[in-house]
PDB file of C-alpha atoms in Angstrom:
ATOM      1  CA  MET A 195     -35.542  11.802   7.528  1.00 95.00           C
ATOM      2  CA  VAL A 196     -32.259  11.212   5.054  1.00 98.00           C
ATOM      3  CA  PRO A 197     -30.617  14.477   5.282  1.00 98.00           C
ATOM      4  CA  GLU A 198     -31.634  14.813   9.575  1.00 98.00           C
ATOM      5  CA  LEU A 199     -29.724  11.225   9.784  1.00 98.00           C
ATOM      6  CA  THR A 200     -26.924  12.661   8.015  1.00 98.00           C
ATOM      7  CA  ARG A 201     -26.491  15.432   9.761  1.00 98.00           C
ATOM      8  CA  ILE A 202     -27.012  12.404  13.385  1.00 98.00           C
ATOM      9  CA  TRP A 203     -24.235  10.606  12.409  1.00 98.00           C
ATOM     10  CA  VAL A 204     -21.368  13.868  10.883  1.00 98.00           C
ATOM     11  CA  ASP A 205     -21.652  14.789  14.546  1.00 98.00           C
ATOM     12  CA  GLY A 206     -21.708  11.757  15.594  1.00 98.00           C
ATOM     13  CA  TRP A 207     -19.094  10.422  14.195  1.00 98.00           C
ATOM     14  CA  ALA A 208     -16.311  13.822  14.781  1.00 98.00           C
ATOM     15  CA  LEU A 209     -17.347  12.995  18.342  1.00 98.00           C
ATOM     16  CA  SER A 210     -16.759   9.736  18.337  1.00 98.00           C
ATOM     17  CA  ARG A 211     -13.255   9.978  16.873  1.00 97.00           C
ATOM     18  CA  ARG A 212     -12.283  12.923  18.491  1.00 97.00           C
ATOM     19  CA  ARG A 213     -12.124  14.632  15.727  1.00 96.00           C
ATOM     20  CA  PRO A 214     -12.653  19.146  15.683  1.00 95.00           C
ATOM     21  CA  ARG A 215     -16.149  19.903  15.660  1.00 96.00           C
ATOM     22  CA  PRO A 216     -18.135  19.352  12.051  1.00 98.00           C
ATOM     23  CA  ALA A 217     -17.651  22.718  10.266  1.00 98.00           C
ATOM     24  CA  ARG A 218     -20.282  24.554   7.938  1.00 98.00           C
ATOM     25  CA  THR A 219     -19.975  24.503   4.153  1.00 98.00           C
ATOM     26  CA  PRO A 220     -22.455  25.702   1.487  1.00 98.00           C
ATOM     27  CA  TRP A 221     -23.195  22.392   0.402  1.00 98.00           C
ATOM     28  CA  GLY A 222     -23.030  20.321   4.017  1.00 98.00           C
ATOM     29  CA  PHE A 223     -20.222  20.670   5.970  1.00 98.00           C
ATOM     30  CA  TYR A 224     -16.115  18.750   6.540  1.00 98.00           C
ATOM     31  CA  ILE A 225     -14.232  17.588   9.515  1.00 98.00           C
ATOM     32  CA  GLU A 226     -11.018  17.304   9.420  1.00 97.00           C
ATOM     33  CA  VAL A 227     -10.085  13.324   9.852  1.00 97.00           C
ATOM     34  CA  ASP A 228      -6.141  13.981   9.413  1.00 95.00           C
ATOM     35  CA  SER A 229      -5.253  10.308   9.125  1.00 95.00           C
ATOM     36  CA  PRO A 230      -3.859   8.299   6.339  1.00 95.00           C
ATOM     37  CA  GLY A 231      -5.452   7.277   2.606  1.00 95.00           C
ATOM     38  CA  GLN A 232      -7.934  10.598   4.026  1.00 97.00           C
ATOM     39  CA  VAL A 233      -6.346  14.356   5.305  1.00 98.00           C
ATOM     40  CA  GLY A 234     -10.475  15.399   5.716  1.00 98.00           C
ATOM     41  CA  ARG A 235     -14.315  14.960   4.376  1.00 98.00           C
ATOM     42  CA  HIS A 236     -16.268  16.465   2.586  1.00 98.00           C
ATOM     43  CA  VAL A 237     -20.500  15.169   4.078  1.00 98.00           C
ATOM     44  CA  LEU A 238     -23.506  16.538   2.243  1.00 98.00           C
ATOM     45  CA  PRO A 239     -26.728  16.325   3.405  1.00 98.00           C
ATOM     46  CA  ASP A 240     -28.545  16.174   0.567  1.00 97.00           C
ATOM     47  CA  ALA A 241     -28.755  13.973  -2.268  1.00 96.00           C
ATOM     48  CA  GLN A 242     -27.929  16.876  -4.758  1.00 97.00           C
ATOM     49  CA  GLY A 243     -24.965  16.303  -8.163  1.00 97.00           C
ATOM     50  CA  SER A 244     -24.781  20.332  -7.864  1.00 98.00           C
ATOM     51  CA  LEU A 245     -23.699  19.807  -4.074  1.00 98.00           C
ATOM     52  CA  VAL A 246     -21.039  17.484  -5.330  1.00 98.00           C
ATOM     53  CA  HIS A 247     -19.781  19.057  -7.861  1.00 98.00           C
ATOM     54  CA  ALA A 248     -19.108  21.736  -6.041  1.00 98.00           C
ATOM     55  CA  ALA A 249     -17.721  20.367  -3.087  1.00 98.00           C
ATOM     56  CA  ALA A 250     -15.920  18.541  -5.267  1.00 98.00           C
ATOM     57  CA  SER A 251     -14.634  21.374  -7.100  1.00 98.00           C
ATOM     58  CA  SER A 252     -13.740  23.410  -4.264  1.00 98.00           C
ATOM     59  CA  VAL A 253     -10.882  20.421  -3.345  1.00 98.00           C
ATOM     60  CA  THR A 254      -7.217  20.835  -3.872  1.00 97.00           C
ATOM     61  CA  VAL A 255      -5.773  18.362  -1.649  1.00 97.00           C
ATOM     62  CA  PRO A 256      -5.248  14.688  -2.188  1.00 98.00           C
ATOM     63  CA  ASP A 257      -7.306  12.290  -0.229  1.00 98.00           C
ATOM     64  CA  THR A 258      -9.777  14.769   0.638  1.00 98.00           C
ATOM     65  CA  TRP A 259     -13.002  12.913   0.584  1.00 98.00           C
ATOM     66  CA  ILE A 260     -16.278  13.050   0.125  1.00 98.00           C
ATOM     67  CA  LYS A 261     -19.624  11.454   1.661  1.00 98.00           C
ATOM     68  CA  VAL A 262     -23.108  12.303  -0.053  1.00 98.00           C
ATOM     69  CA  PRO A 263     -26.606  10.568   0.722  1.00 98.00           C
ATOM     70  CA  MET A 264     -26.242   9.105  -2.695  1.00 97.00           C
ATOM     71  CA  ASP A 265     -25.840   5.607  -4.934  1.00 97.00           C
ATOM     72  CA  PRO A 266     -22.141   5.396  -6.413  1.00 97.00           C
ATOM     73  CA  ASP A 267     -22.564   5.950  -9.227  1.00 97.00           C
ATOM     74  CA  GLU A 268     -25.480   8.477 -10.003  1.00 98.00           C
ATOM     75  CA  ALA A 269     -22.536   9.997  -7.764  1.00 98.00           C
ATOM     76  CA  ALA A 270     -19.774   9.319 -10.207  1.00 98.00           C
ATOM     77  CA  GLN A 271     -21.366  11.574 -12.698  1.00 98.00           C
ATOM     78  CA  TRP A 272     -21.083  14.493 -11.276  1.00 98.00           C
ATOM     79  CA  LEU A 273     -17.219  15.121 -10.277  1.00 98.00           C
ATOM     80  CA  PRO A 274     -14.259  16.645 -11.994  1.00 97.00           C
ATOM     81  CA  GLU A 275     -11.639  14.631 -13.583  1.00 97.00           C
ATOM     82  CA  GLY A 276      -9.224  13.444 -10.773  1.00 97.00           C
ATOM     83  CA  TRP A 277     -12.149  12.185  -8.098  1.00 98.00           C
ATOM     84  CA  VAL A 278     -13.257   9.112  -8.223  1.00 97.00           C
ATOM     85  CA  ALA A 279     -16.336   7.098  -6.679  1.00 97.00           C
ATOM     86  CA  ASP A 280     -14.699   4.644  -4.162  1.00 96.00           C
ATOM     87  CA  LYS A 281     -17.594   1.484  -4.734  1.00 94.00           C
ATOM     88  CA  ALA A 282     -15.172  -0.382  -1.868  1.00 94.00           C
ATOM     89  CA  GLU A 283     -15.717   2.005  -0.080  1.00 95.00           C
ATOM     90  CA  THR A 284     -19.738   2.743  -0.198  1.00 95.00           C
ATOM     91  CA  GLY A 285     -21.655   2.195   3.119  1.00 97.00           C
ATOM     92  CA  HIS A 286     -25.485   2.819   4.263  1.00 98.00           C
ATOM     93  CA  LEU A 287     -26.665   4.980   6.157  1.00 98.00           C
ATOM     94  CA  MET A 288     -28.734   3.116   9.262  1.00 98.00           C
ATOM     95  CA  ALA A 289     -30.734   3.956  11.959  1.00 98.00           C
ATOM     96  CA  VAL A 290     -33.423   2.452  14.876  1.00 98.00           C
ATOM     97  CA  ASP A 291     -35.227   3.164  17.373  1.00 98.00           C
ATOM     98  CA  LEU A 292     -34.331   2.703  20.712  1.00 98.00           C
ATOM     99  CA  SER A 293     -36.371   1.102  23.055  1.00 96.00           C
ATOM    100  CA  PRO A 294     -34.479  -0.932  25.466  1.00 96.00           C
ATOM    101  CA  THR A 295     -32.448  -4.584  25.471  1.00 94.00           C
ATOM    102  CA  HIS A 296     -30.608  -6.299  28.114  1.00 95.00           C
ATOM    103  CA  PRO A 297     -27.607  -8.489  26.834  1.00 96.00           C
ATOM    104  CA  VAL A 298     -26.998 -10.723  28.499  1.00 96.00           C
ATOM    105  CA  ALA A 299     -22.712 -11.667  27.413  1.00 96.00           C
ATOM    106  CA  PRO A 300     -22.399 -14.910  25.418  1.00 96.00           C
ATOM    107  CA  ALA A 301     -20.652 -17.578  26.978  1.00 96.00           C
ATOM    108  CA  GLY A 302     -17.267 -17.517  28.580  1.00 96.00           C
ATOM    109  CA  TYR A 303     -17.356 -14.413  28.108  1.00 98.00           C
ATOM    110  CA  THR A 304     -17.180 -10.866  29.631  1.00 97.00           C
ATOM    111  CA  ALA A 305     -18.280  -7.326  29.189  1.00 97.00           C
ATOM    112  CA  SER A 306     -16.413  -4.399  29.999  1.00 97.00           C
ATOM    113  CA  VAL A 307     -18.352  -0.614  29.356  1.00 98.00           C
ATOM    114  CA  GLU A 308     -16.898   2.264  30.079  1.00 98.00           C
ATOM    115  CA  THR A 309     -18.584   6.404  29.308  1.00 97.00           C
ATOM    116  CA  GLY A 310     -15.619   9.352  28.972  1.00 97.00           C
ATOM    117  CA  ASP A 311     -16.340  12.111  27.112  1.00 97.00           C
ATOM    118  CA  SER A 312     -20.113  10.949  25.542  1.00 98.00           C
ATOM    119  CA  VAL A 313     -18.629   8.811  24.329  1.00 98.00           C
ATOM    120  CA  THR A 314     -19.490   4.652  25.603  1.00 98.00           C
ATOM    121  CA  HIS A 315     -16.978   2.061  24.544  1.00 98.00           C
ATOM    122  CA  VAL A 316     -17.895  -1.728  25.138  1.00 98.00           C
ATOM    123  CA  ARG A 317     -15.314  -4.758  25.169  1.00 98.00           C
ATOM    124  CA  VAL A 318     -15.473  -8.177  25.313  1.00 98.00           C
ATOM    125  CA  LEU A 319     -13.011  -9.683  26.587  1.00 98.00           C
ATOM    126  CA  ASP A 320     -12.302 -14.379  26.467  1.00 97.00           C
ATOM    127  CA  ALA A 321     -12.121 -16.041  28.913  1.00 95.00           C
ATOM    128  CA  ALA A 322      -8.524 -15.931  28.800  1.00 95.00           C
ATOM    129  CA  GLY A 323      -8.421 -11.823  29.149  1.00 96.00           C
ATOM    130  CA  ALA A 324      -7.938 -11.446  25.018  1.00 96.00           C
ATOM    131  CA  LEU A 325      -9.838  -8.890  23.361  1.00 98.00           C
ATOM    132  CA  ALA A 326     -12.651 -10.728  21.086  1.00 98.00           C
ATOM    133  CA  ALA A 327     -15.546  -6.950  20.262  1.00 98.00           C
ATOM    134  CA  LYS A 328     -15.504  -4.283  20.520  1.00 98.00           C
ATOM    135  CA  GLY A 329     -17.707  -0.717  19.546  1.00 98.00           C
ATOM    136  CA  GLN A 330     -18.574   2.784  20.541  1.00 98.00           C
ATOM    137  CA  VAL A 331     -21.558   5.065  20.342  1.00 98.00           C
ATOM    138  CA  ALA A 332     -21.415   8.601  20.973  1.00 98.00           C
ATOM    139  CA  HIS A 333     -24.232  10.315  22.992  1.00 98.00           C
ATOM    140  CA  LEU A 334     -26.057  13.438  21.219  1.00 98.00           C
ATOM    141  CA  GLY A 335     -28.544  13.992  23.660  1.00 97.00           C
ATOM    142  CA  ARG A 336     -32.069  12.310  22.164  1.00 98.00           C
ATOM    143  CA  ALA A 337     -29.532  10.698  18.901  1.00 98.00           C
ATOM    144  CA  ALA A 338     -26.346   8.079  19.225  1.00 98.00           C
ATOM    145  CA  VAL A 339     -24.159   7.994  17.033  1.00 98.00           C
ATOM    146  CA  VAL A 340     -22.690   3.959  16.982  1.00 98.00           C
ATOM    147  CA  ASP A 341     -19.032   3.238  15.482  1.00 98.00           C
ATOM    148  CA  ARG A 342     -16.306   0.832  15.337  1.00 97.00           C
ATOM    149  CA  VAL A 343     -18.397  -2.236  16.159  1.00 97.00           C
ATOM    150  CA  GLU A 344     -15.732  -5.067  15.328  1.00 97.00           C
ATOM    151  CA  THR A 345     -15.627  -8.789  16.252  1.00 97.00           C
ATOM    152  CA  GLY A 346     -12.611 -10.365  15.667  1.00 96.00           C
ATOM    153  CA  GLN A 347     -11.824 -13.253  13.370  1.00 94.00           C
ATOM    154  CA  ALA A 348     -11.986 -16.005  15.956  1.00 93.00           C
ATOM    155  CA  HIS A 349     -14.395 -14.703  17.978  1.00 96.00           C
ATOM    156  CA  ARG A 350     -17.330 -14.133  15.261  1.00 93.00           C
ATOM    157  CA  ARG A 351     -20.239 -15.802  14.709  1.00 92.00           C
ATOM    158  CA  ARG A 352     -20.830 -16.721  18.477  1.00 95.00           C
ATOM    159  CA  GLY A 353     -23.239 -13.550  18.946  1.00 96.00           C
ATOM    160  CA  LEU A 354     -20.576 -11.291  20.244  1.00 97.00           C
ATOM    161  CA  GLY A 355     -21.441  -8.343  17.367  1.00 96.00           C
ATOM    162  CA  GLY A 356     -25.300  -8.607  18.148  1.00 96.00           C
ATOM    163  CA  PHE A 357     -23.897  -8.571  21.558  1.00 98.00           C
ATOM    164  CA  VAL A 358     -21.875  -5.119  21.221  1.00 98.00           C
ATOM    165  CA  MET A 359     -25.186  -3.625  19.702  1.00 97.00           C
ATOM    166  CA  ARG A 360     -27.526  -4.057  21.636  1.00 97.00           C
ATOM    167  CA  THR A 361     -25.299  -2.156  24.829  1.00 98.00           C
ATOM    168  CA  LEU A 362     -24.555   0.543  22.439  1.00 98.00           C
ATOM    169  CA  THR A 363     -27.576   0.824  21.917  1.00 96.00           C
ATOM    170  CA  ASP A 364     -28.989   0.385  25.394  1.00 98.00           C
ATOM    171  CA  CYS A 365     -26.378   2.518  26.539  1.00 98.00           C
ATOM    172  CA  ALA A 366     -27.458   4.969  24.423  1.00 98.00           C
ATOM    173  CA  VAL A 367     -30.807   4.607  26.191  1.00 98.00           C
ATOM    174  CA  ALA A 368     -29.733   4.690  29.491  1.00 97.00           C
ATOM    175  CA  GLU A 369     -28.374   8.873  28.605  1.00 97.00           C
ATOM    176  CA  GLY A 370     -31.353   9.398  27.320  1.00 98.00           C
ATOM    177  CA  ALA A 371     -32.027   8.871  23.425  1.00 98.00           C
ATOM    178  CA  ASP A 372     -34.654   7.471  21.251  1.00 98.00           C
ATOM    179  CA  LEU A 373     -32.484   7.244  18.148  1.00 98.00           C
ATOM    180  CA  ALA A 374     -30.149   5.458  16.936  1.00 98.00           C
ATOM    181  CA  VAL A 375     -27.717   5.950  13.608  1.00 98.00           C
ATOM    182  CA  LEU A 376     -24.923   4.290  11.537  1.00 98.00           C
ATOM    183  CA  GLY A 377     -22.578   4.421   8.847  1.00 98.00           C
ATOM    184  CA  ALA A 378     -23.032   0.412   8.157  1.00 97.00           C
ATOM    185  CA  THR A 379     -20.183  -1.520   5.543  1.00 94.00           C
ATOM    186  CA  ASP A 380     -22.074  -4.612   3.312  1.00 92.00           C
ATOM    187  CA  GLU A 381     -21.320  -6.557   6.062  1.00 90.00           C
ATOM    188  CA  GLY A 382     -22.254  -4.661   9.319  1.00 93.00           C
ATOM    189  CA  ARG A 383     -25.678  -3.401   7.564  1.00 96.00           C
ATOM    190  CA  ALA A 384     -26.364  -7.769   7.675  1.00 93.00           C
ATOM    191  CA  LEU A 385     -25.806  -8.224  11.360  1.00 92.00           C
ATOM    192  CA  TYR A 386     -27.785  -5.266  12.178  1.00 96.00           C
ATOM    193  CA  GLU A 387     -30.753  -5.423   9.545  1.00 97.00           C
ATOM    194  CA  THR A 388     -31.047  -8.413  12.157  1.00 96.00           C
ATOM    195  CA  LEU A 389     -31.272  -6.360  14.858  1.00 96.00           C
ATOM    196  CA  GLY A 390     -34.358  -3.983  13.406  1.00 97.00           C
ATOM    197  CA  TRP A 391     -32.319  -1.306  11.462  1.00 98.00           C
ATOM    198  CA  LYS A 392     -32.648   0.296   8.557  1.00 98.00           C
ATOM    199  CA  ALA A 393     -30.540   1.259   6.010  1.00 98.00           C
ATOM    200  CA  HIS A 394     -32.152   4.607   4.733  1.00 98.00           C
ATOM    201  CA  ALA A 395     -29.899   5.747   1.546  1.00 98.00           C
ATOM    202  CA  PRO A 396     -26.792   4.367   0.401  1.00 98.00           C
ATOM    203  CA  LEU A 397     -23.141   5.979   1.536  1.00 98.00           C
ATOM    204  CA  ALA A 398     -21.400   7.373  -1.313  1.00 98.00           C
ATOM    205  CA  ALA A 399     -17.455   7.673  -1.189  1.00 98.00           C
ATOM    206  CA  CYS A 400     -16.072   9.986  -3.748  1.00 98.00           C
ATOM    207  CA  ILE A 401     -12.263  10.503  -2.577  1.00 98.00           C
ATOM    208  CA  TYR A 402      -9.548  12.539  -4.537  1.00 98.00           C
ATOM    209  CA  ARG A 403      -7.188  10.638  -5.808  1.00 96.00           C
ATOM    210  CA  PRO A 404      -5.667  12.972  -9.235  1.00 95.00           C
ATOM    211  CA  GLN A 405      -2.969  11.362 -11.285  1.00 84.00           C
ATOM    212  CA  GLY A 406       0.437  11.004  -9.942  1.00 58.00           C
ATOM    213  CA  THR A 407      -0.557  10.711  -6.473  1.00 59.00           C
ATOM    214  CA  SER A 408      -1.046   7.212  -5.087  1.00 53.00           C
TER     215      SER A 408
END
């Protein structure tokens, strides 16, 4: 199950972030990211140390990442010189079977939903019209990938995160999905588990940071 969930996450992440379609590699996939601190990422669906080593050994450009459903301490054992398994960037591969929930925005907030190019964006505004929370979901047919769920610091603990998640998953159901996948932070995992999501594997983040680079 974990390899298939990882493959779904790869495709949805790239679609959500408007990146080129993931390219196949001998160990999985490669996505051009082109952002500060991350030029690109290899994503390995299979948690095999030999594949981690092979992917890392192919890299010559600093700030290239590897994401693999493996404990970061285990991944670190397979990394060549110049690589680190960054525990602060380690996430959780999570999934949930979908069913409609028909969420209602908390009092004092309004929501907008916009879909374009197979990605739905949900924005929650406060009474003054300021952005309070947001999130997006990429539609992949029977599956969907939730991404970039955020709640502003001043609006936390008011149920907005749960509302955004339920709204996104209801949008996915409306598009024909019965499964949703995401990559969560530690904080996000705690919220998503209260909504019925299940963590299936850690997502180790390995980064090429050879000496002499920042």
